[in-house]
């Protein structure tokens, strides 16, 4: 369901800064209407059989896949990502609908005798209630379906607040769900350029019971504080600072393939993007040369050109942040092996960049660069590399390359992150629990665990 609003705001194409479209600028009054719609729709949606809810999601999956090209073009247009990245995102996003259509019919409870034999313990799971879903611009389709899928599967109703940069994809997904048979009011999309007041208002409503947020740790902290006032259930997918470790026994070509995927998916604008590379001294030069060669050969340009590998960053602020972090590293002694200079506009482009010998105090090793820059650091002992990898407030994902699987699994156990990619450049998988430890978040999305974020456990004590 979409609401009418008084004002609109522009959506910009980051490749040429032209206006693509305008969308409603919803405010607090619209938040009240959306909560009312979610409240009214809740009893009937919850009363449907899980099979009926599952069928809606499955139809939505089919429609998304049948419109893959069209949706990918829309994502590229408002987010800037290259065509191949956008196509991959549509498939990834649609798979959350399929996965949760399959999970919807398998929510199970428990029944057992307590240890003294005096009571029967009956455990069931119920939808948590109205959910507020807040998503970022970097995966405008997948971050939305990863929340909508489980919420709707278990019988919750929801309000989605997409990022101001990428509202069109969220609106397109809402249309697809409507076409798939989703009743009015079960999902409302509120687009806005004033996220704070709108989300604050949503979280104040007595009927809202959950906040699921994906975005920066900074905004996540603020929202946790707001959510605590009403003791809301929260699921938080926050920022990362992923280390990429390459041990001395590694096949360099395989590690470079993985590095390219882990760094350059979505032009480096992924929470899972490898943010810093620790490479063993014995293969450091070979790795640096091969990675530089591959980064230099990437074709940068607008996604409308199908041969482009890397699109623009999402906005001017992102380019400034990347430029600032690169300049800081260079001032502290890092060497630029390729890239390092943003071209003039129009468009928010930054070239694939490799920095060698980045000193430990460079900001880029401690802050999310969220752009196509690979800082390299040499190490000589594995303990030193693990200590450096863990020296961060974040703990979303770590990457590790080694030809010794036994050693790899042992080191994976020592890495402080919710996910480890062992000899792979990608972890995202709807069937697997996605999420971080430390200040990278609370809770998991995807897998069965993602479903339980939207369920309350009810225990009935009884004798019969
Ligand atoms: P962001 O600035 O935190 O924004 C995320 C969402 O929160 C947007 O919809 C934004 O709306 C909204 N928002 C901003 N300020 C708010 C406020 N005061 N109250 C309520 N909502 C508010 O993050 P981003 O720049 O869009 O995304 C990049 C970040 O997301 C990175 O840190 C990345 O690591 C993280 N991320 C994490 C995951 C994960 O799964 N862990 C996945 C993807 C991205 P506006 O757009 O209107 O500002």
mmCIF file of N, CA, C and O in Angstrom, residues 344-396:
data_model
loop_
_atom_site.group_PDB
_atom_site.id
_atom_site.type_symbol
_atom_site.label_atom_id
_atom_site.label_comp_id
_atom_site.label_asym_id
_atom_site.label_seq_id
_atom_site.Cartn_x
_atom_site.Cartn_y
_atom_site.Cartn_z
ATOM 1 N N UNK A 344 36.605 14.454 -12.606
ATOM 2 C CA UNK A 344 35.606 15.521 -12.482
ATOM 3 C C UNK A 344 34.232 14.971 -12.836
ATOM 4 O O UNK A 344 34.121 13.984 -13.545
ATOM 5 N N UNK A 345 33.159 15.640 -12.342
ATOM 6 C CA UNK A 345 31.792 15.224 -12.637
ATOM 7 C C UNK A 345 31.418 15.544 -14.069
ATOM 8 O O UNK A 345 32.282 15.978 -14.837
ATOM 9 N N UNK A 346 30.171 15.370 -14.477
ATOM 10 C CA UNK A 346 29.094 14.916 -13.606
ATOM 11 C C UNK A 346 29.206 13.427 -13.287
ATOM 12 O O UNK A 346 29.906 12.689 -13.959
ATOM 13 N N UNK A 347 28.502 13.028 -12.255
ATOM 14 C CA UNK A 347 28.533 11.641 -11.803
ATOM 15 C C UNK A 347 29.487 11.504 -10.641
ATOM 16 O O UNK A 347 30.444 12.265 -10.500
ATOM 17 N N UNK A 348 29.190 10.502 -9.794
ATOM 18 C CA UNK A 348 29.948 10.331 -8.542
ATOM 19 C C UNK A 348 30.940 9.176 -8.664
ATOM 20 O O UNK A 348 30.818 8.165 -7.966
ATOM 21 N N UNK A 349 31.896 9.323 -9.589
ATOM 22 C CA UNK A 349 32.804 8.205 -9.862
ATOM 23 C C UNK A 349 34.071 8.268 -9.006
ATOM 24 O O UNK A 349 34.547 9.351 -8.654
ATOM 25 N N UNK A 350 34.590 7.076 -8.703
ATOM 26 C CA UNK A 350 35.905 6.968 -8.061
ATOM 27 C C UNK A 350 36.560 5.718 -8.655
ATOM 28 O O UNK A 350 35.912 4.675 -8.752
ATOM 29 N N UNK A 351 37.815 5.779 -9.059
ATOM 30 C CA UNK A 351 38.413 4.632 -9.754
ATOM 31 C C UNK A 351 38.832 3.516 -8.794
ATOM 32 O O UNK A 351 39.168 3.788 -7.635
ATOM 33 N N UNK A 352 38.854 2.265 -9.270
ATOM 34 C CA UNK A 352 39.399 1.170 -8.463
ATOM 35 C C UNK A 352 40.828 1.524 -8.046
ATOM 36 O O UNK A 352 41.640 1.927 -8.884
ATOM 37 N N UNK A 353 41.096 1.397 -6.758
ATOM 38 C CA UNK A 353 42.351 1.908 -6.195
ATOM 39 C C UNK A 353 42.998 0.834 -5.311
ATOM 40 O O UNK A 353 42.311 0.163 -4.551
ATOM 41 N N UNK A 354 44.322 0.702 -5.434
ATOM 42 C CA UNK A 354 45.064 -0.191 -4.534
ATOM 43 C C UNK A 354 46.117 0.648 -3.819
ATOM 44 O O UNK A 354 46.864 1.401 -4.460
ATOM 45 N N UNK A 355 46.158 0.527 -2.497
ATOM 46 C CA UNK A 355 47.162 1.234 -1.688
ATOM 47 C C UNK A 355 48.065 0.189 -1.040
ATOM 48 O O UNK A 355 47.575 -0.748 -0.410
ATOM 49 N N UNK A 356 49.364 0.369 -1.182
ATOM 50 C CA UNK A 356 50.308 -0.585 -0.592
ATOM 51 C C UNK A 356 50.926 -0.006 0.671
ATOM 52 O O UNK A 356 50.976 1.217 0.849
ATOM 53 N N UNK A 357 51.388 -0.929 1.537
ATOM 54 C CA UNK A 357 52.121 -0.558 2.760
ATOM 55 C C UNK A 357 51.380 0.492 3.578
ATOM 56 O O UNK A 357 51.949 1.519 3.992
ATOM 57 N N UNK A 358 50.117 0.223 3.809
ATOM 58 C CA UNK A 358 49.289 1.176 4.556
ATOM 59 C C UNK A 358 49.636 1.061 6.041
ATOM 60 O O UNK A 358 49.602 -0.039 6.614
ATOM 61 N N UNK A 359 50.010 2.171 6.686
ATOM 62 C CA UNK A 359 50.419 2.092 8.093
ATOM 63 C C UNK A 359 49.240 1.837 9.027
ATOM 64 O O UNK A 359 48.093 2.199 8.704
ATOM 65 N N UNK A 360 49.538 1.231 10.169
ATOM 66 C CA UNK A 360 48.495 0.778 11.100
ATOM 67 C C UNK A 360 47.595 1.907 11.588
ATOM 68 O O UNK A 360 46.440 1.667 11.944
ATOM 69 N N UNK A 361 48.112 3.136 11.599
ATOM 70 C CA UNK A 361 47.270 4.220 12.122
ATOM 71 C C UNK A 361 46.432 4.912 11.040
ATOM 72 O O UNK A 361 45.709 5.868 11.321
ATOM 73 N N UNK A 362 46.490 4.437 9.789
ATOM 74 C CA UNK A 362 45.701 5.074 8.719
ATOM 75 C C UNK A 362 44.217 4.876 9.008
ATOM 76 O O UNK A 362 43.791 3.777 9.379
ATOM 77 N N UNK A 363 43.427 5.911 8.803
ATOM 78 C CA UNK A 363 41.988 5.837 9.109
ATOM 79 C C UNK A 363 41.290 4.754 8.299
ATOM 80 O O UNK A 363 40.340 4.130 8.773
ATOM 81 N N UNK A 364 41.777 4.529 7.097
ATOM 82 C CA UNK A 364 41.106 3.580 6.202
ATOM 83 C C UNK A 364 41.099 2.147 6.774
ATOM 84 O O UNK A 364 40.264 1.334 6.399
ATOM 85 N N UNK A 365 42.023 1.851 7.686
ATOM 86 C CA UNK A 365 42.029 0.518 8.298
ATOM 87 C C UNK A 365 41.031 0.425 9.449
ATOM 88 O O UNK A 365 40.758 -0.659 9.958
ATOM 89 N N UNK A 366 40.485 1.555 9.866
ATOM 90 C CA UNK A 366 39.604 1.575 11.037
ATOM 91 C C UNK A 366 38.185 2.004 10.712
ATOM 92 O O UNK A 366 37.284 1.807 11.514
ATOM 93 N N UNK A 367 37.996 2.628 9.551
ATOM 94 C CA UNK A 367 36.657 3.110 9.163
ATOM 95 C C UNK A 367 36.242 2.430 7.876
ATOM 96 O O UNK A 367 37.082 2.140 7.028
ATOM 97 N N UNK A 368 34.916 2.252 7.717
ATOM 98 C CA UNK A 368 34.400 1.653 6.484
ATOM 99 C C UNK A 368 34.651 2.605 5.324
ATOM 100 O O UNK A 368 34.169 3.736 5.340
ATOM 101 N N UNK A 369 35.393 2.184 4.293
ATOM 102 C CA UNK A 369 35.649 3.101 3.178
ATOM 103 C C UNK A 369 34.436 3.168 2.250
ATOM 104 O O UNK A 369 34.163 4.182 1.629
ATOM 105 N N UNK A 370 33.702 2.068 2.124
ATOM 106 C CA UNK A 370 32.494 2.008 1.290
ATOM 107 C C UNK A 370 32.751 2.525 -0.121
ATOM 108 O O UNK A 370 32.005 3.343 -0.665
ATOM 109 N N UNK A 371 33.828 2.047 -0.702
ATOM 110 C CA UNK A 371 34.192 2.441 -2.060
ATOM 111 C C UNK A 371 35.258 1.487 -2.576
ATOM 112 O O UNK A 371 35.719 0.593 -1.848
ATOM 113 N N UNK A 372 35.700 1.689 -3.835
ATOM 114 C CA UNK A 372 36.547 0.698 -4.518
ATOM 115 C C UNK A 372 38.033 0.796 -4.184
ATOM 116 O O UNK A 372 38.870 0.866 -5.075
ATOM 117 N N UNK A 373 38.360 0.835 -2.896
ATOM 118 C CA UNK A 373 39.755 1.011 -2.487
ATOM 119 C C UNK A 373 40.216 -0.197 -1.656
ATOM 120 O O UNK A 373 39.559 -0.563 -0.684
ATOM 121 N N UNK A 374 41.352 -0.773 -2.082
ATOM 122 C CA UNK A 374 41.908 -1.933 -1.372
ATOM 123 C C UNK A 374 43.214 -1.533 -0.700
ATOM 124 O O UNK A 374 44.240 -1.370 -1.374
ATOM 125 N N UNK A 375 43.224 -1.353 0.640
ATOM 126 C CA UNK A 375 44.475 -1.047 1.338
ATOM 127 C C UNK A 375 45.197 -2.345 1.730
ATOM 128 O O UNK A 375 44.590 -3.232 2.322
ATOM 129 N N UNK A 376 46.478 -2.447 1.396
ATOM 130 C CA UNK A 376 47.239 -3.667 1.682
ATOM 131 C C UNK A 376 48.211 -3.443 2.842
ATOM 132 O O UNK A 376 48.875 -2.406 2.923
ATOM 133 N N UNK A 377 48.293 -4.460 3.699
ATOM 134 C CA UNK A 377 49.197 -4.425 4.860
ATOM 135 C C UNK A 377 49.959 -5.753 4.874
ATOM 136 O O UNK A 377 49.371 -6.807 4.657
ATOM 137 N N UNK A 378 51.256 -5.680 5.133
ATOM 138 C CA UNK A 378 52.108 -6.877 5.194
ATOM 139 C C UNK A 378 52.072 -7.488 6.589
ATOM 140 O O UNK A 378 52.052 -6.752 7.575
ATOM 141 N N UNK A 379 52.097 -8.829 6.675
ATOM 142 C CA UNK A 379 52.299 -9.426 8.009
ATOM 143 C C UNK A 379 53.279 -10.589 7.899
ATOM 144 O O UNK A 379 53.468 -11.149 6.824
ATOM 145 N N UNK A 380 53.897 -10.937 9.037
ATOM 146 C CA UNK A 380 54.826 -12.061 8.992
ATOM 147 C C UNK A 380 54.397 -13.216 9.882
ATOM 148 O O UNK A 380 54.774 -14.348 9.627
ATOM 149 N N UNK A 381 53.565 -12.971 10.901
ATOM 150 C CA UNK A 381 53.102 -14.118 11.698
ATOM 151 C C UNK A 381 51.580 -14.142 11.707
ATOM 152 O O UNK A 381 50.924 -13.093 11.676
ATOM 153 N N UNK A 382 51.029 -15.373 11.746
ATOM 154 C CA UNK A 382 49.563 -15.500 11.700
ATOM 155 C C UNK A 382 48.912 -14.882 12.941
ATOM 156 O O UNK A 382 47.822 -14.301 12.853
ATOM 157 N N UNK A 383 49.583 -15.004 14.087
ATOM 158 C CA UNK A 383 49.027 -14.400 15.306
ATOM 159 C C UNK A 383 48.879 -12.889 15.149
ATOM 160 O O UNK A 383 47.894 -12.286 15.567
ATOM 161 N N UNK A 384 49.887 -12.298 14.507
ATOM 162 C CA UNK A 384 49.873 -10.849 14.267
ATOM 163 C C UNK A 384 48.683 -10.489 13.342
ATOM 164 O O UNK A 384 47.964 -9.518 13.578
ATOM 165 N N UNK A 385 48.440 -11.316 12.321
ATOM 166 C CA UNK A 385 47.349 -11.035 11.374
ATOM 167 C C UNK A 385 45.996 -11.174 12.064
ATOM 168 O O UNK A 385 45.102 -10.340 11.869
ATOM 169 N N UNK A 386 45.840 -12.198 12.890
ATOM 170 C CA UNK A 386 44.556 -12.398 13.590
ATOM 171 C C UNK A 386 44.319 -11.245 14.561
ATOM 172 O O UNK A 386 43.208 -10.707 14.648
ATOM 173 N N UNK A 387 45.377 -10.836 15.264
ATOM 174 C CA UNK A 387 45.230 -9.719 16.221
ATOM 175 C C UNK A 387 44.817 -8.449 15.480
ATOM 176 O O UNK A 387 43.920 -7.720 15.925
ATOM 177 N N UNK A 388 45.431 -8.190 14.329
ATOM 178 C CA UNK A 388 45.079 -6.988 13.559
ATOM 179 C C UNK A 388 43.640 -7.094 13.044
ATOM 180 O O UNK A 388 42.877 -6.129 13.090
ATOM 181 N N UNK A 389 43.266 -8.279 12.578
ATOM 182 C CA UNK A 389 41.898 -8.473 12.046
ATOM 183 C C UNK A 389 40.856 -8.173 13.121
ATOM 184 O O UNK A 389 39.819 -7.570 12.846
ATOM 185 N N UNK A 390 41.157 -8.584 14.358
ATOM 186 C CA UNK A 390 40.179 -8.425 15.446
ATOM 187 C C UNK A 390 40.217 -7.045 16.114
ATOM 188 O O UNK A 390 39.353 -6.748 16.940
ATOM 189 N N UNK A 391 41.194 -6.232 15.743
ATOM 190 C CA UNK A 391 41.358 -4.931 16.420
ATOM 191 C C UNK A 391 40.398 -3.897 15.843
ATOM 192 O O UNK A 391 40.802 -2.911 15.208
ATOM 193 N N UNK A 392 39.108 -4.126 16.020
ATOM 194 C CA UNK A 392 38.084 -3.222 15.495
ATOM 195 C C UNK A 392 36.822 -3.379 16.332
ATOM 196 O O UNK A 392 36.599 -4.440 16.937
ATOM 197 N N UNK A 393 35.997 -2.325 16.314
ATOM 198 C CA UNK A 393 34.723 -2.416 17.037
ATOM 199 C C UNK A 393 33.718 -3.256 16.250
ATOM 200 O O UNK A 393 32.681 -3.629 16.749
ATOM 201 N N UNK A 394 34.036 -3.497 14.957
ATOM 202 C CA UNK A 394 33.093 -4.220 14.098
ATOM 203 C C UNK A 394 33.359 -5.722 14.109
ATOM 204 O O UNK A 394 34.452 -6.156 14.465
ATOM 205 N N UNK A 395 32.383 -6.483 13.663
ATOM 206 C CA UNK A 395 32.566 -7.940 13.604
ATOM 207 C C UNK A 395 31.531 -8.586 12.696
ATOM 208 O O UNK A 395 30.817 -9.503 13.082
ATOM 209 N N UNK A 396 31.446 -8.073 11.456
ATOM 210 C CA UNK A 396 30.439 -8.629 10.553
ATOM 211 C C UNK A 396 30.979 -9.863 9.836
ATOM 212 O O UNK A 396 30.457 -10.963 9.994
#
